[in-house]
mmCIF file of C-alpha atoms in Angstrom:
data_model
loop_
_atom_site.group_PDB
_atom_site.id
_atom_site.type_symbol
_atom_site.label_atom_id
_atom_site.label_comp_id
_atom_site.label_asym_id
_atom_site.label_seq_id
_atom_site.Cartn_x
_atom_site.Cartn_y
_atom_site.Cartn_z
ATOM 1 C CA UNK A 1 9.358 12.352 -47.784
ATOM 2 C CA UNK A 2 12.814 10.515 -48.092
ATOM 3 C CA UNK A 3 13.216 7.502 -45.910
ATOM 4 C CA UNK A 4 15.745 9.251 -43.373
ATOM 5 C CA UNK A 5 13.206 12.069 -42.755
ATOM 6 C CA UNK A 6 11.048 9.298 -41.341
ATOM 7 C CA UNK A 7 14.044 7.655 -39.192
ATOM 8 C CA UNK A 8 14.657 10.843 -37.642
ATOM 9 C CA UNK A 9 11.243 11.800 -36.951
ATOM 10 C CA UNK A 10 10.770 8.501 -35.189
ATOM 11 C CA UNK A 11 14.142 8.317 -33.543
ATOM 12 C CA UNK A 12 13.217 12.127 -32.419
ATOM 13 C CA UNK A 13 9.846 11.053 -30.674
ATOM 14 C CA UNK A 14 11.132 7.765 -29.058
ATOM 15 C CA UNK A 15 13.950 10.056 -27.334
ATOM 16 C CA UNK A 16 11.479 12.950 -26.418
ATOM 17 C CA UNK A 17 8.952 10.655 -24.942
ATOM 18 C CA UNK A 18 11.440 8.129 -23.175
ATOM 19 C CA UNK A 19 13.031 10.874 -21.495
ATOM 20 C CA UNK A 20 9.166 11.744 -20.222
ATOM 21 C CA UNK A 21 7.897 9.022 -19.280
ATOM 22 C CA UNK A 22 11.172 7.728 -17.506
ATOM 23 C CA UNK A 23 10.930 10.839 -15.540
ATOM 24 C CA UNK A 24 7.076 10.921 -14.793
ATOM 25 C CA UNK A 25 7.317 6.823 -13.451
ATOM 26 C CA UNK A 26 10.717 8.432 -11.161
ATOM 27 C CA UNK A 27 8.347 11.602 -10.126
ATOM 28 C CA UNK A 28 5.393 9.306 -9.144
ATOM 29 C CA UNK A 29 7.540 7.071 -7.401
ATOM 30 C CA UNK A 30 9.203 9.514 -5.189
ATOM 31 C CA UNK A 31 6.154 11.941 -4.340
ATOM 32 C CA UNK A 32 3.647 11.277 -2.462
ATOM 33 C CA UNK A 33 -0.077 11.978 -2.955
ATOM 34 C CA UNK A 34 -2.466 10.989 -5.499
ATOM 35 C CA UNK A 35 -0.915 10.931 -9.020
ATOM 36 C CA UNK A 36 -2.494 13.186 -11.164
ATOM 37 C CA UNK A 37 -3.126 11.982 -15.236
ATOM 38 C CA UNK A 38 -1.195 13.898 -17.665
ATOM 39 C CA UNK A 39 -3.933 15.986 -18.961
ATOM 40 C CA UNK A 40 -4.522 17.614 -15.732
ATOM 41 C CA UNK A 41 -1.046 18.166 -15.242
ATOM 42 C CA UNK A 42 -0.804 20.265 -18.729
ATOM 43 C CA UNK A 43 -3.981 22.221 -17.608
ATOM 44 C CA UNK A 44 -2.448 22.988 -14.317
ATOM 45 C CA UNK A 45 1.169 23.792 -16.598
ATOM 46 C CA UNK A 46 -0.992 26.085 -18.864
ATOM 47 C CA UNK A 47 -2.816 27.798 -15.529
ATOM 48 C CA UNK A 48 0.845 28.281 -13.841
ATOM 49 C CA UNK A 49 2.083 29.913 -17.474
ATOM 50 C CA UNK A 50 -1.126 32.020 -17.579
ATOM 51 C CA UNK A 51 -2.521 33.325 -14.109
ATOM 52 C CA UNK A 52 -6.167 33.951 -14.605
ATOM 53 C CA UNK A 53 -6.693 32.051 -18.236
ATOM 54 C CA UNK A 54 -10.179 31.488 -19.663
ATOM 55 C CA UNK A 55 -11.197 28.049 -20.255
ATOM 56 C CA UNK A 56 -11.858 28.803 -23.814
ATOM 57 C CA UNK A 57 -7.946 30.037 -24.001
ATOM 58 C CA UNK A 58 -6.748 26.945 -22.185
ATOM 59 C CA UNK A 59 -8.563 24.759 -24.776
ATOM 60 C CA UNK A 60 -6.882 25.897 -27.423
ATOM 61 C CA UNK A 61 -3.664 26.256 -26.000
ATOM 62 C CA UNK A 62 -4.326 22.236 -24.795
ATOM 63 C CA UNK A 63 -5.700 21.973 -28.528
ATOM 64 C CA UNK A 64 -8.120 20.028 -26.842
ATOM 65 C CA UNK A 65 -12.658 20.534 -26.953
ATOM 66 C CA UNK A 66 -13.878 23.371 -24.581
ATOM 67 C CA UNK A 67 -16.204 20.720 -23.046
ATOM 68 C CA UNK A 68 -13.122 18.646 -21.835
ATOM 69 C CA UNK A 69 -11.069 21.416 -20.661
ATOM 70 C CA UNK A 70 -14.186 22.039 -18.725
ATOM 71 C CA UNK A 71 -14.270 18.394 -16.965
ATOM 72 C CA UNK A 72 -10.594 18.900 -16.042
ATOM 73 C CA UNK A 73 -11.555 21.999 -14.699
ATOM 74 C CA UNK A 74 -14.715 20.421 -11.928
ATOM 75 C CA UNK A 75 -12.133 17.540 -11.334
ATOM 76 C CA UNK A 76 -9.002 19.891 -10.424
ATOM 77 C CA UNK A 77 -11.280 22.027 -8.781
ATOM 78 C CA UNK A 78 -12.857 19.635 -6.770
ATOM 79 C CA UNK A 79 -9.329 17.835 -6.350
ATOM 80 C CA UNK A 80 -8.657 21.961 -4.577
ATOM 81 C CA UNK A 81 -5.764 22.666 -7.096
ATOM 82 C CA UNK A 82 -7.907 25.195 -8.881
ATOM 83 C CA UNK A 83 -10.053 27.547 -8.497
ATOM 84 C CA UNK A 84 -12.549 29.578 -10.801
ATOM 85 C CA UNK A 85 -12.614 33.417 -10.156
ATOM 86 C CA UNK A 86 -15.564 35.428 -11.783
ATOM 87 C CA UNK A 87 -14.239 37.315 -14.682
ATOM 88 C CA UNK A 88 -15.074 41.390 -13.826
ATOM 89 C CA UNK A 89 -15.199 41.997 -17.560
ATOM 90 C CA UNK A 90 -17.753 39.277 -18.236
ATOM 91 C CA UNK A 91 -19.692 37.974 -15.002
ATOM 92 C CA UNK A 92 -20.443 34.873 -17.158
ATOM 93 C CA UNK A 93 -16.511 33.924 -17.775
ATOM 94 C CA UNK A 94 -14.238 32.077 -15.382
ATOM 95 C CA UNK A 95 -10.601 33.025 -14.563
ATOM 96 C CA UNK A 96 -8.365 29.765 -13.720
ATOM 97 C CA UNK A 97 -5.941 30.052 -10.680
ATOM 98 C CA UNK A 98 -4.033 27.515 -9.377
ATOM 99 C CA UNK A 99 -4.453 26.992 -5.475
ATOM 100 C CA UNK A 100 -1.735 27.348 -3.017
ATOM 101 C CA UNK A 101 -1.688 23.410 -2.930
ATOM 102 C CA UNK A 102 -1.217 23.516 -6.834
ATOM 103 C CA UNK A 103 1.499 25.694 -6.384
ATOM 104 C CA UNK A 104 3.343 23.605 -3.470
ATOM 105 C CA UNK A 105 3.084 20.343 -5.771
ATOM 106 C CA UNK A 106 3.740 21.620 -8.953
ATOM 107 C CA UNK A 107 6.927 22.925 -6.993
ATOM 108 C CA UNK A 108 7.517 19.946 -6.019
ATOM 109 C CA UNK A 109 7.405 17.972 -9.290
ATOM 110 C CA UNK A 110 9.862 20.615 -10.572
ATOM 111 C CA UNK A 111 12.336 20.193 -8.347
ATOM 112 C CA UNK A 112 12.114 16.238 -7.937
ATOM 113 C CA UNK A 113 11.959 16.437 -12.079
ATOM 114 C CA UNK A 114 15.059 18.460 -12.698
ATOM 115 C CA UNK A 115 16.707 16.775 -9.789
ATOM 116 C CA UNK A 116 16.118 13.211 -11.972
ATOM 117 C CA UNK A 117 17.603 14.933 -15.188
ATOM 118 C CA UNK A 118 20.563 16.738 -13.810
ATOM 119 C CA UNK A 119 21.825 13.757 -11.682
ATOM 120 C CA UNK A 120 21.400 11.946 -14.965
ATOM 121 C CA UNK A 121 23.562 14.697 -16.885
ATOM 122 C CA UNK A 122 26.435 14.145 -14.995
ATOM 123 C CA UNK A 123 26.551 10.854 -15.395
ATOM 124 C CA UNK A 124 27.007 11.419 -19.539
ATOM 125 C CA UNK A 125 29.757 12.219 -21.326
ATOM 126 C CA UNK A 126 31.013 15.693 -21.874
ATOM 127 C CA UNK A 127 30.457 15.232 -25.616
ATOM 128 C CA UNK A 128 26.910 13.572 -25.041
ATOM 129 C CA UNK A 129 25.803 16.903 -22.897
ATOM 130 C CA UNK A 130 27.649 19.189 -25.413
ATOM 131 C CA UNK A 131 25.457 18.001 -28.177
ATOM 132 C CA UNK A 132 22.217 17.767 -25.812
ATOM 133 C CA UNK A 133 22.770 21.808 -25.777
ATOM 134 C CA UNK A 134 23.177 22.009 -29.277
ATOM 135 C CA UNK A 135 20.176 20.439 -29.748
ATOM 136 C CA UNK A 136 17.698 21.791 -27.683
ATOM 137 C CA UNK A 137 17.479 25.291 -29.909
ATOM 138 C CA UNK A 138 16.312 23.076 -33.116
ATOM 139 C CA UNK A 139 14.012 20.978 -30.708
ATOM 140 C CA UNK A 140 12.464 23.940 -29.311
ATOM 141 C CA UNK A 141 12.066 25.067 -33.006
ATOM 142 C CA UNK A 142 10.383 22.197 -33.962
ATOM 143 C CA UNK A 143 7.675 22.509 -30.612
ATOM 144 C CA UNK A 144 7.067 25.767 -32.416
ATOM 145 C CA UNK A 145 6.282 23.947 -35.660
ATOM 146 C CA UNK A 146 4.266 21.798 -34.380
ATOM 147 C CA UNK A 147 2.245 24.253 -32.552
ATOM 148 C CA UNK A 148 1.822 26.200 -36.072
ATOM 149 C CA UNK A 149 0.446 23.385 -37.877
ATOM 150 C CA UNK A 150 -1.946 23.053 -35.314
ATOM 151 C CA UNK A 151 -3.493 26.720 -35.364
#
């Protein structure tokens, strides 16, 4: 792979995750309530995406070991942000549902997040935001990628 492939890649990645975890210090800072790690955030992302998701499905949609999507699941659960229904199709399964207070703070860290971003997007250039839209179809392209390589 030619040098500038590499460049790009790692200029790519520094941008992605400085934007994140500028935004996630802001979001802890301004909510209250105990701050959740980022792997219990994702499973609670996946369970708000997919009402009623297997823990099976969530692992691999995670692409993380069944075993420690299930420890995420006792801690959220415990934590009252989820909640296990019995599958009707197969009494031994578990359906994932976020609670009513998962819903309130997930809510709450979307709102605070995209507050943090698009107070930040006015303050760029017209240009700058011009070619942040232009980019975002090739970056979610690239997610997509990712994901495939992973399968």
């Amino acid at each position: 792979m030619p040098a500038p492939r590499i460049d790009l890649a790692e200029r790519v990645l520094t941008a992605v995750l400085g934007v994140r975890r500028v935004v996630r210090r802001r979001v802890r800072a301004e909510l209250p309530g105990p701050h959740l790690p980022g792997s219990q955030v994702e499973l609670l992302r996946v369970v708000h995406r997919n009402p009623g998701i297997g823990v099976a499905a969530a692992a691999r949609e995670l692409s993380l070991a069944g075993n420690s999507v299930s420890t995420l699941v006792n801690v959220l659960t415990e934590a009252g942000l989820l909640r296990r229904e019995v599958d009707p199709a197969d009494r031994r399964a578990a359906r994932l549902q976020l609670t009513d207070a998962a819903r309130d703070r997930m809510a709450a860290w979307r709102r605070t997040r995209i507050g943090l971003v698009s107070a930040a997007l006015t303050q760029l250039s017209e240009e700058d935001t011009t070619a942040i839209v232009a980019a975002l179809p090739a970056l979610e392209r690239l997610t997509e990628v990712l994901k495939e390589d992973t399968a």
